[in-house]
Amino acid sequence: MADAPRARRLAKRIIQIVASTLEHEVKDPRLAMVTITDARLTADLREATVYYTVYGGEADQTASAAALASATGVVRTAVGRQTGVRHTPSIAFVPDAVPEGAARMEELLAGARAADAEVASQAAAASYAGEADPYRKPREDDDLDGDLDEDLEPVDTGSDSEVPGALGGPAR
């Protein structure tokens, strides 16, 4: 089995070789709008999956898939010749789903932005259900000199002698 760094290096090289071969050696007009996006290799380096995207509609994608299927032999020969590995990997072309996923993600983000803008506009026009400031504030005193003891009335609690067990009072 090959180590992961070697497989990554070989995958990068396969991307370059496949793109160059499709551009220079394969003379098929259906491959004009094909872009090679990624390549993955199995651990034993025997099978390569090459991902591609096509600029155009569904008909262009179908035509490009057929053109890639017919050019697989030429591409595999070029990969074997230019990589120098003992066993040339078999090549499978797979349409890349990343652009469609990215487009779907953009649609979802646009919907979320629209919902956020709607909530922000509703919040700007809204008013509080209760008071604007629901927190209690300290009371304002009329006494500005800060002497609160003069304003208090003395409370009669009785003498200390009447309290049972108080110092100086009668003990029972």
PDB file of N, CA and C in Angstrom, residues 78-151:
ATOM      1  N   ALA A  78      -1.866   8.180 -21.360  1.00  0.00           N
ATOM      2  CA  ALA A  78      -1.055   9.359 -21.057  1.00  0.00           C
ATOM      3  C   ALA A  78      -0.641   9.374 -19.591  1.00  0.00           C
ATOM      4  N   VAL A  79      -1.543   8.977 -18.706  1.00  0.00           N
ATOM      5  CA  VAL A  79      -1.213   8.931 -17.274  1.00  0.00           C
ATOM      6  C   VAL A  79      -0.120   7.905 -17.026  1.00  0.00           C
ATOM      7  N   GLY A  80      -0.240   6.723 -17.626  1.00  0.00           N
ATOM      8  CA  GLY A  80       0.777   5.683 -17.450  1.00  0.00           C
ATOM      9  C   GLY A  80       2.125   6.104 -17.995  1.00  0.00           C
ATOM     10  N   ARG A  81       2.129   6.772 -19.122  1.00  0.00           N
ATOM     11  CA  ARG A  81       3.373   7.202 -19.753  1.00  0.00           C
ATOM     12  C   ARG A  81       4.060   8.293 -18.933  1.00  0.00           C
ATOM     13  N   GLN A  82       3.292   9.205 -18.355  1.00  0.00           N
ATOM     14  CA  GLN A  82       3.893  10.375 -17.712  1.00  0.00           C
ATOM     15  C   GLN A  82       4.113  10.236 -16.205  1.00  0.00           C
ATOM     16  N   THR A  83       3.497   9.249 -15.566  1.00  0.00           N
ATOM     17  CA  THR A  83       3.698   9.111 -14.116  1.00  0.00           C
ATOM     18  C   THR A  83       4.830   8.168 -13.764  1.00  0.00           C
ATOM     19  N   GLY A  84       5.041   7.151 -14.554  1.00  0.00           N
ATOM     20  CA  GLY A  84       6.125   6.224 -14.277  1.00  0.00           C
ATOM     21  C   GLY A  84       5.843   5.258 -13.141  1.00  0.00           C
ATOM     22  N   VAL A  85       4.589   5.024 -12.803  1.00  0.00           N
ATOM     23  CA  VAL A  85       4.271   4.050 -11.763  1.00  0.00           C
ATOM     24  C   VAL A  85       4.211   2.660 -12.383  1.00  0.00           C
ATOM     25  N   ARG A  86       4.389   1.645 -11.560  1.00  0.00           N
ATOM     26  CA  ARG A  86       4.415   0.274 -12.062  1.00  0.00           C
ATOM     27  C   ARG A  86       3.077  -0.128 -12.672  1.00  0.00           C
ATOM     28  N   HIS A  87       1.998   0.177 -11.961  1.00  0.00           N
ATOM     29  CA  HIS A  87       0.659  -0.158 -12.448  1.00  0.00           C
ATOM     30  C   HIS A  87      -0.094   1.145 -12.715  1.00  0.00           C
ATOM     31  N   THR A  88      -0.491   1.332 -13.945  1.00  0.00           N
ATOM     32  CA  THR A  88      -1.267   2.522 -14.295  1.00  0.00           C
ATOM     33  C   THR A  88      -2.673   2.376 -13.715  1.00  0.00           C
ATOM     34  N   PRO A  89      -3.124   3.375 -12.951  1.00  0.00           N
ATOM     35  CA  PRO A  89      -4.457   3.255 -12.350  1.00  0.00           C
ATOM     36  C   PRO A  89      -5.554   3.325 -13.410  1.00  0.00           C
ATOM     37  N   SER A  90      -6.610   2.567 -13.176  1.00  0.00           N
ATOM     38  CA  SER A  90      -7.779   2.693 -14.041  1.00  0.00           C
ATOM     39  C   SER A  90      -8.462   4.008 -13.687  1.00  0.00           C
ATOM     40  N   ILE A  91      -9.050   4.655 -14.673  1.00  0.00           N
ATOM     41  CA  ILE A  91      -9.592   5.998 -14.477  1.00  0.00           C
ATOM     42  C   ILE A  91     -11.105   5.976 -14.648  1.00  0.00           C
ATOM     43  N   ALA A  92     -11.784   6.577 -13.685  1.00  0.00           N
ATOM     44  CA  ALA A  92     -13.237   6.741 -13.754  1.00  0.00           C
ATOM     45  C   ALA A  92     -13.540   8.228 -13.632  1.00  0.00           C
ATOM     46  N   PHE A  93     -14.323   8.743 -14.553  1.00  0.00           N
ATOM     47  CA  PHE A  93     -14.714  10.150 -14.530  1.00  0.00           C
ATOM     48  C   PHE A  93     -16.068  10.284 -13.839  1.00  0.00           C
ATOM     49  N   VAL A  94     -16.119  11.190 -12.863  1.00  0.00           N
ATOM     50  CA  VAL A  94     -17.335  11.407 -12.072  1.00  0.00           C
ATOM     51  C   VAL A  94     -17.641  12.907 -12.071  1.00  0.00           C
ATOM     52  N   PRO A  95     -18.881  13.286 -12.381  1.00  0.00           N
ATOM     53  CA  PRO A  95     -19.218  14.720 -12.308  1.00  0.00           C
ATOM     54  C   PRO A  95     -19.121  15.215 -10.865  1.00  0.00           C
ATOM     55  N   ASP A  96     -18.522  16.372 -10.704  1.00  0.00           N
ATOM     56  CA  ASP A  96     -18.310  16.943  -9.375  1.00  0.00           C
ATOM     57  C   ASP A  96     -19.593  17.615  -8.899  1.00  0.00           C
ATOM     58  N   ALA A  97     -20.014  17.293  -7.689  1.00  0.00           N
ATOM     59  CA  ALA A  97     -21.259  17.837  -7.130  1.00  0.00           C
ATOM     60  C   ALA A  97     -21.026  19.110  -6.323  1.00  0.00           C
ATOM     61  N   VAL A  98     -19.791  19.544  -6.197  1.00  0.00           N
ATOM     62  CA  VAL A  98     -19.494  20.722  -5.385  1.00  0.00           C
ATOM     63  C   VAL A  98     -20.158  21.989  -5.936  1.00  0.00           C
ATOM     64  N   PRO A  99     -20.124  22.260  -7.241  1.00  0.00           N
ATOM     65  CA  PRO A  99     -20.779  23.495  -7.707  1.00  0.00           C
ATOM     66  C   PRO A  99     -22.282  23.526  -7.431  1.00  0.00           C
ATOM     67  N   GLU A 100     -22.962  22.394  -7.586  1.00  0.00           N
ATOM     68  CA  GLU A 100     -24.394  22.367  -7.296  1.00  0.00           C
ATOM     69  C   GLU A 100     -24.639  22.564  -5.804  1.00  0.00           C
ATOM     70  N   GLY A 101     -23.790  21.950  -4.982  1.00  0.00           N
ATOM     71  CA  GLY A 101     -23.914  22.132  -3.535  1.00  0.00           C
ATOM     72  C   GLY A 101     -23.651  23.571  -3.127  1.00  0.00           C
ATOM     73  N   ALA A 102     -22.670  24.196  -3.774  1.00  0.00           N
ATOM     74  CA  ALA A 102     -22.373  25.596  -3.477  1.00  0.00           C
ATOM     75  C   ALA A 102     -23.519  26.501  -3.911  1.00  0.00           C
ATOM     76  N   ALA A 103     -24.125  26.197  -5.060  1.00  0.00           N
ATOM     77  CA  ALA A 103     -25.266  26.993  -5.518  1.00  0.00           C
ATOM     78  C   ALA A 103     -26.440  26.851  -4.551  1.00  0.00           C
ATOM     79  N   ARG A 104     -26.669  25.647  -4.074  1.00  0.00           N
ATOM     80  CA  ARG A 104     -27.750  25.408  -3.106  1.00  0.00           C
ATOM     81  C   ARG A 104     -27.465  26.149  -1.798  1.00  0.00           C
ATOM     82  N   MET A 105     -26.208  26.133  -1.381  1.00  0.00           N
ATOM     83  CA  MET A 105     -25.822  26.839  -0.157  1.00  0.00           C
ATOM     84  C   MET A 105     -26.028  28.346  -0.329  1.00  0.00           C
ATOM     85  N   GLU A 106     -25.701  28.884  -1.499  1.00  0.00           N
ATOM     86  CA  GLU A 106     -25.918  30.305  -1.762  1.00  0.00           C
ATOM     87  C   GLU A 106     -27.405  30.654  -1.712  1.00  0.00           C
ATOM     88  N   GLU A 107     -28.251  29.774  -2.257  1.00  0.00           N
ATOM     89  CA  GLU A 107     -29.696  30.002  -2.191  1.00  0.00           C
ATOM     90  C   GLU A 107     -30.177  30.041  -0.740  1.00  0.00           C
ATOM     91  N   LEU A 108     -29.687  29.104   0.069  1.00  0.00           N
ATOM     92  CA  LEU A 108     -30.087  29.066   1.477  1.00  0.00           C
ATOM     93  C   LEU A 108     -29.609  30.308   2.224  1.00  0.00           C
ATOM     94  N   LEU A 109     -28.378  30.744   1.942  1.00  0.00           N
ATOM     95  CA  LEU A 109     -27.857  31.943   2.597  1.00  0.00           C
ATOM     96  C   LEU A 109     -28.629  33.188   2.168  1.00  0.00           C
ATOM     97  N   ALA A 110     -29.011  33.265   0.885  1.00  0.00           N
ATOM     98  CA  ALA A 110     -29.805  34.403   0.418  1.00  0.00           C
ATOM     99  C   ALA A 110     -31.166  34.418   1.117  1.00  0.00           C
ATOM    100  N   GLY A 111     -31.771  33.252   1.289  1.00  0.00           N
ATOM    101  CA  GLY A 111     -33.038  33.174   2.016  1.00  0.00           C
ATOM    102  C   GLY A 111     -32.884  33.596   3.466  1.00  0.00           C
ATOM    103  N   ALA A 112     -31.790  33.198   4.094  1.00  0.00           N
ATOM    104  CA  ALA A 112     -31.543  33.583   5.486  1.00  0.00           C
ATOM    105  C   ALA A 112     -31.314  35.089   5.597  1.00  0.00           C
ATOM    106  N   ARG A 113     -30.581  35.671   4.634  1.00  0.00           N
ATOM    107  CA  ARG A 113     -30.370  37.120   4.649  1.00  0.00           C
ATOM    108  C   ARG A 113     -31.694  37.866   4.490  1.00  0.00           C
ATOM    109  N   ALA A 114     -32.559  37.376   3.605  1.00  0.00           N
ATOM    110  CA  ALA A 114     -33.864  38.015   3.407  1.00  0.00           C
ATOM    111  C   ALA A 114     -34.702  37.928   4.682  1.00  0.00           C
ATOM    112  N   ALA A 115     -34.675  36.774   5.341  1.00  0.00           N
ATOM    113  CA  ALA A 115     -35.421  36.616   6.593  1.00  0.00           C
ATOM    114  C   ALA A 115     -34.861  37.532   7.677  1.00  0.00           C
ATOM    115  N   ASP A 116     -33.535  37.660   7.752  1.00  0.00           N
ATOM    116  CA  ASP A 116     -32.921  38.559   8.729  1.00  0.00           C
ATOM    117  C   ASP A 116     -33.302  40.013   8.457  1.00  0.00           C
ATOM    118  N   ALA A 117     -33.332  40.401   7.182  1.00  0.00           N
ATOM    119  CA  ALA A 117     -33.707  41.772   6.839  1.00  0.00           C
ATOM    120  C   ALA A 117     -35.163  42.042   7.213  1.00  0.00           C
ATOM    121  N   GLU A 118     -36.029  41.064   7.004  1.00  0.00           N
ATOM    122  CA  GLU A 118     -37.439  41.219   7.362  1.00  0.00           C
ATOM    123  C   GLU A 118     -37.599  41.366   8.872  1.00  0.00           C
ATOM    124  N   VAL A 119     -36.886  40.549   9.635  1.00  0.00           N
ATOM    125  CA  VAL A 119     -36.953  40.635  11.097  1.00  0.00           C
ATOM    126  C   VAL A 119     -36.399  41.975  11.570  1.00  0.00           C
ATOM    127  N   ALA A 120     -35.320  42.446  10.954  1.00  0.00           N
ATOM    128  CA  ALA A 120     -34.740  43.729  11.348  1.00  0.00           C
ATOM    129  C   ALA A 120     -35.700  44.877  11.048  1.00  0.00           C
ATOM    130  N   SER A 121     -36.403  44.817   9.914  1.00  0.00           N
ATOM    131  CA  SER A 121     -37.360  45.883   9.596  1.00  0.00           C
ATOM    132  C   SER A 121     -38.545  45.853  10.555  1.00  0.00           C
ATOM    133  N   GLN A 122     -38.988  44.673  10.939  1.00  0.00           N
ATOM    134  CA  GLN A 122     -40.074  44.575  11.909  1.00  0.00           C
ATOM    135  C   GLN A 122     -39.622  45.067  13.277  1.00  0.00           C
ATOM    136  N   ALA A 123     -38.386  44.777  13.641  1.00  0.00           N
ATOM    137  CA  ALA A 123     -37.876  45.206  14.943  1.00  0.00           C
ATOM    138  C   ALA A 123     -37.698  46.720  14.986  1.00  0.00           C
ATOM    139  N   ALA A 124     -37.340  47.330  13.861  1.00  0.00           N
ATOM    140  CA  ALA A 124     -37.155  48.778  13.839  1.00  0.00           C
ATOM    141  C   ALA A 124     -38.483  49.508  14.026  1.00  0.00           C
ATOM    142  N   ALA A 125     -39.555  48.952  13.517  1.00  0.00           N
ATOM    143  CA  ALA A 125     -40.863  49.592  13.619  1.00  0.00           C
ATOM    144  C   ALA A 125     -41.610  49.197  14.893  1.00  0.00           C
ATOM    145  N   ALA A 126     -41.107  48.272  15.650  1.00  0.00           N
ATOM    146  CA  ALA A 126     -41.804  47.761  16.830  1.00  0.00           C
ATOM    147  C   ALA A 126     -41.586  48.676  18.027  1.00  0.00           C
ATOM    148  N   SER A 127     -42.507  48.591  18.988  1.00  0.00           N
ATOM    149  CA  SER A 127     -42.354  49.320  20.240  1.00  0.00           C
ATOM    150  C   SER A 127     -42.462  48.316  21.382  1.00  0.00           C
ATOM    151  N   TYR A 128     -42.036  48.755  22.553  1.00  0.00           N
ATOM    152  CA  TYR A 128     -42.061  47.873  23.706  1.00  0.00           C
ATOM    153  C   TYR A 128     -43.497  47.572  24.118  1.00  0.00           C
ATOM    154  N   ALA A 129     -43.729  46.375  24.621  1.00  0.00           N
ATOM    155  CA  ALA A 129     -45.066  46.003  25.075  1.00  0.00           C
ATOM    156  C   ALA A 129     -45.386  46.671  26.402  1.00  0.00           C
ATOM    157  N   GLY A 130     -44.394  46.873  27.234  1.00  0.00           N
ATOM    158  CA  GLY A 130     -44.593  47.514  28.528  1.00  0.00           C
ATOM    159  C   GLY A 130     -43.895  48.859  28.533  1.00  0.00           C
ATOM    160  N   GLU A 131     -43.236  49.142  29.633  1.00  0.00           N
ATOM    161  CA  GLU A 131     -42.476  50.379  29.717  1.00  0.00           C
ATOM    162  C   GLU A 131     -41.221  50.262  28.869  1.00  0.00           C
ATOM    163  N   ALA A 132     -40.714  51.379  28.448  1.00  0.00           N
ATOM    164  CA  ALA A 132     -39.500  51.367  27.640  1.00  0.00           C
ATOM    165  C   ALA A 132     -38.308  50.895  28.468  1.00  0.00           C
ATOM    166  N   ASP A 133     -38.298  51.262  29.760  1.00  0.00           N
ATOM    167  CA  ASP A 133     -37.229  50.829  30.649  1.00  0.00           C
ATOM    168  C   ASP A 133     -37.877  50.103  31.824  1.00  0.00           C
ATOM    169  N   PRO A 134     -37.934  48.770  31.812  1.00  0.00           N
ATOM    170  CA  PRO A 134     -38.679  48.041  32.836  1.00  0.00           C
ATOM    171  C   PRO A 134     -37.945  47.906  34.164  1.00  0.00           C
ATOM    172  N   TYR A 135     -36.729  48.389  34.279  1.00  0.00           N
ATOM    173  CA  TYR A 135     -35.961  48.210  35.499  1.00  0.00           C
ATOM    174  C   TYR A 135     -36.305  49.294  36.507  1.00  0.00           C
ATOM    175  N   ARG A 136     -36.300  48.926  37.780  1.00  0.00           N
ATOM    176  CA  ARG A 136     -36.617  49.870  38.839  1.00  0.00           C
ATOM    177  C   ARG A 136     -35.452  50.829  39.025  1.00  0.00           C
ATOM    178  N   LYS A 137     -35.837  52.040  39.355  1.00  0.00           N
ATOM    179  CA  LYS A 137     -34.837  53.067  39.603  1.00  0.00           C
ATOM    180  C   LYS A 137     -34.869  53.408  41.089  1.00  0.00           C
ATOM    181  N   PRO A 138     -33.755  53.845  41.650  1.00  0.00           N
ATOM    182  CA  PRO A 138     -33.771  54.235  43.067  1.00  0.00           C
ATOM    183  C   PRO A 138     -34.685  55.449  43.262  1.00  0.00           C
ATOM    184  N   ARG A 139     -35.343  55.468  44.447  1.00  0.00           N
ATOM    185  CA  ARG A 139     -36.258  56.568  44.740  1.00  0.00           C
ATOM    186  C   ARG A 139     -35.486  57.855  44.935  1.00  0.00           C
ATOM    187  N   GLU A 140     -36.115  58.912  44.513  1.00  0.00           N
ATOM    188  CA  GLU A 140     -35.540  60.238  44.713  1.00  0.00           C
ATOM    189  C   GLU A 140     -36.047  60.756  46.061  1.00  0.00           C
ATOM    190  N   ASP A 141     -35.146  61.158  46.959  1.00  0.00           N
ATOM    191  CA  ASP A 141     -35.538  61.707  48.257  1.00  0.00           C
ATOM    192  C   ASP A 141     -35.657  63.218  48.148  1.00  0.00           C
ATOM    193  N   ASP A 142     -36.602  63.766  48.926  1.00  0.00           N
ATOM    194  CA  ASP A 142     -36.744  65.216  48.975  1.00  0.00           C
ATOM    195  C   ASP A 142     -35.643  65.833  49.816  1.00  0.00           C
ATOM    196  N   ASP A 143     -35.076  65.027  50.704  1.00  0.00           N
ATOM    197  CA  ASP A 143     -34.037  65.513  51.595  1.00  0.00           C
ATOM    198  C   ASP A 143     -32.721  65.547  50.838  1.00  0.00           C
ATOM    199  N   LEU A 144     -32.246  66.730  50.522  1.00  0.00           N
ATOM    200  CA  LEU A 144     -31.032  66.855  49.733  1.00  0.00           C
ATOM    201  C   LEU A 144     -29.785  66.957  50.594  1.00  0.00           C
ATOM    202  N   ASP A 145     -29.936  67.179  51.928  1.00  0.00           N
ATOM    203  CA  ASP A 145     -28.748  67.338  52.759  1.00  0.00           C
ATOM    204  C   ASP A 145     -28.149  66.001  53.166  1.00  0.00           C
ATOM    205  N   GLY A 146     -28.828  64.912  52.932  1.00  0.00           N
ATOM    206  CA  GLY A 146     -28.277  63.598  53.211  1.00  0.00           C
ATOM    207  C   GLY A 146     -28.481  63.144  54.636  1.00  0.00           C
ATOM    208  N   ASP A 147     -29.107  63.944  55.498  1.00  0.00           N
ATOM    209  CA  ASP A 147     -29.314  63.548  56.880  1.00  0.00           C
ATOM    210  C   ASP A 147     -30.678  62.886  56.995  1.00  0.00           C
ATOM    211  N   LEU A 148     -30.687  61.589  57.012  1.00  0.00           N
ATOM    212  CA  LEU A 148     -31.939  60.853  57.044  1.00  0.00           C
ATOM    213  C   LEU A 148     -32.433  60.613  58.461  1.00  0.00           C
ATOM    214  N   ASP A 149     -31.551  60.734  59.476  1.00  0.00           N
ATOM    215  CA  ASP A 149     -31.936  60.431  60.849  1.00  0.00           C
ATOM    216  C   ASP A 149     -32.951  61.434  61.399  1.00  0.00           C
ATOM    217  N   GLU A 150     -32.906  62.671  60.965  1.00  0.00           N
ATOM    218  CA  GLU A 150     -33.828  63.678  61.462  1.00  0.00           C
ATOM    219  C   GLU A 150     -35.241  63.434  60.956  1.00  0.00           C
ATOM    220  N   ASP A 151     -35.361  62.824  59.789  1.00  0.00           N
ATOM    221  CA  ASP A 151     -36.677  62.616  59.207  1.00  0.00           C
ATOM    222  C   ASP A 151     -37.406  61.426  59.816  1.00  0.00           C
TER     223      ASP A 151
END
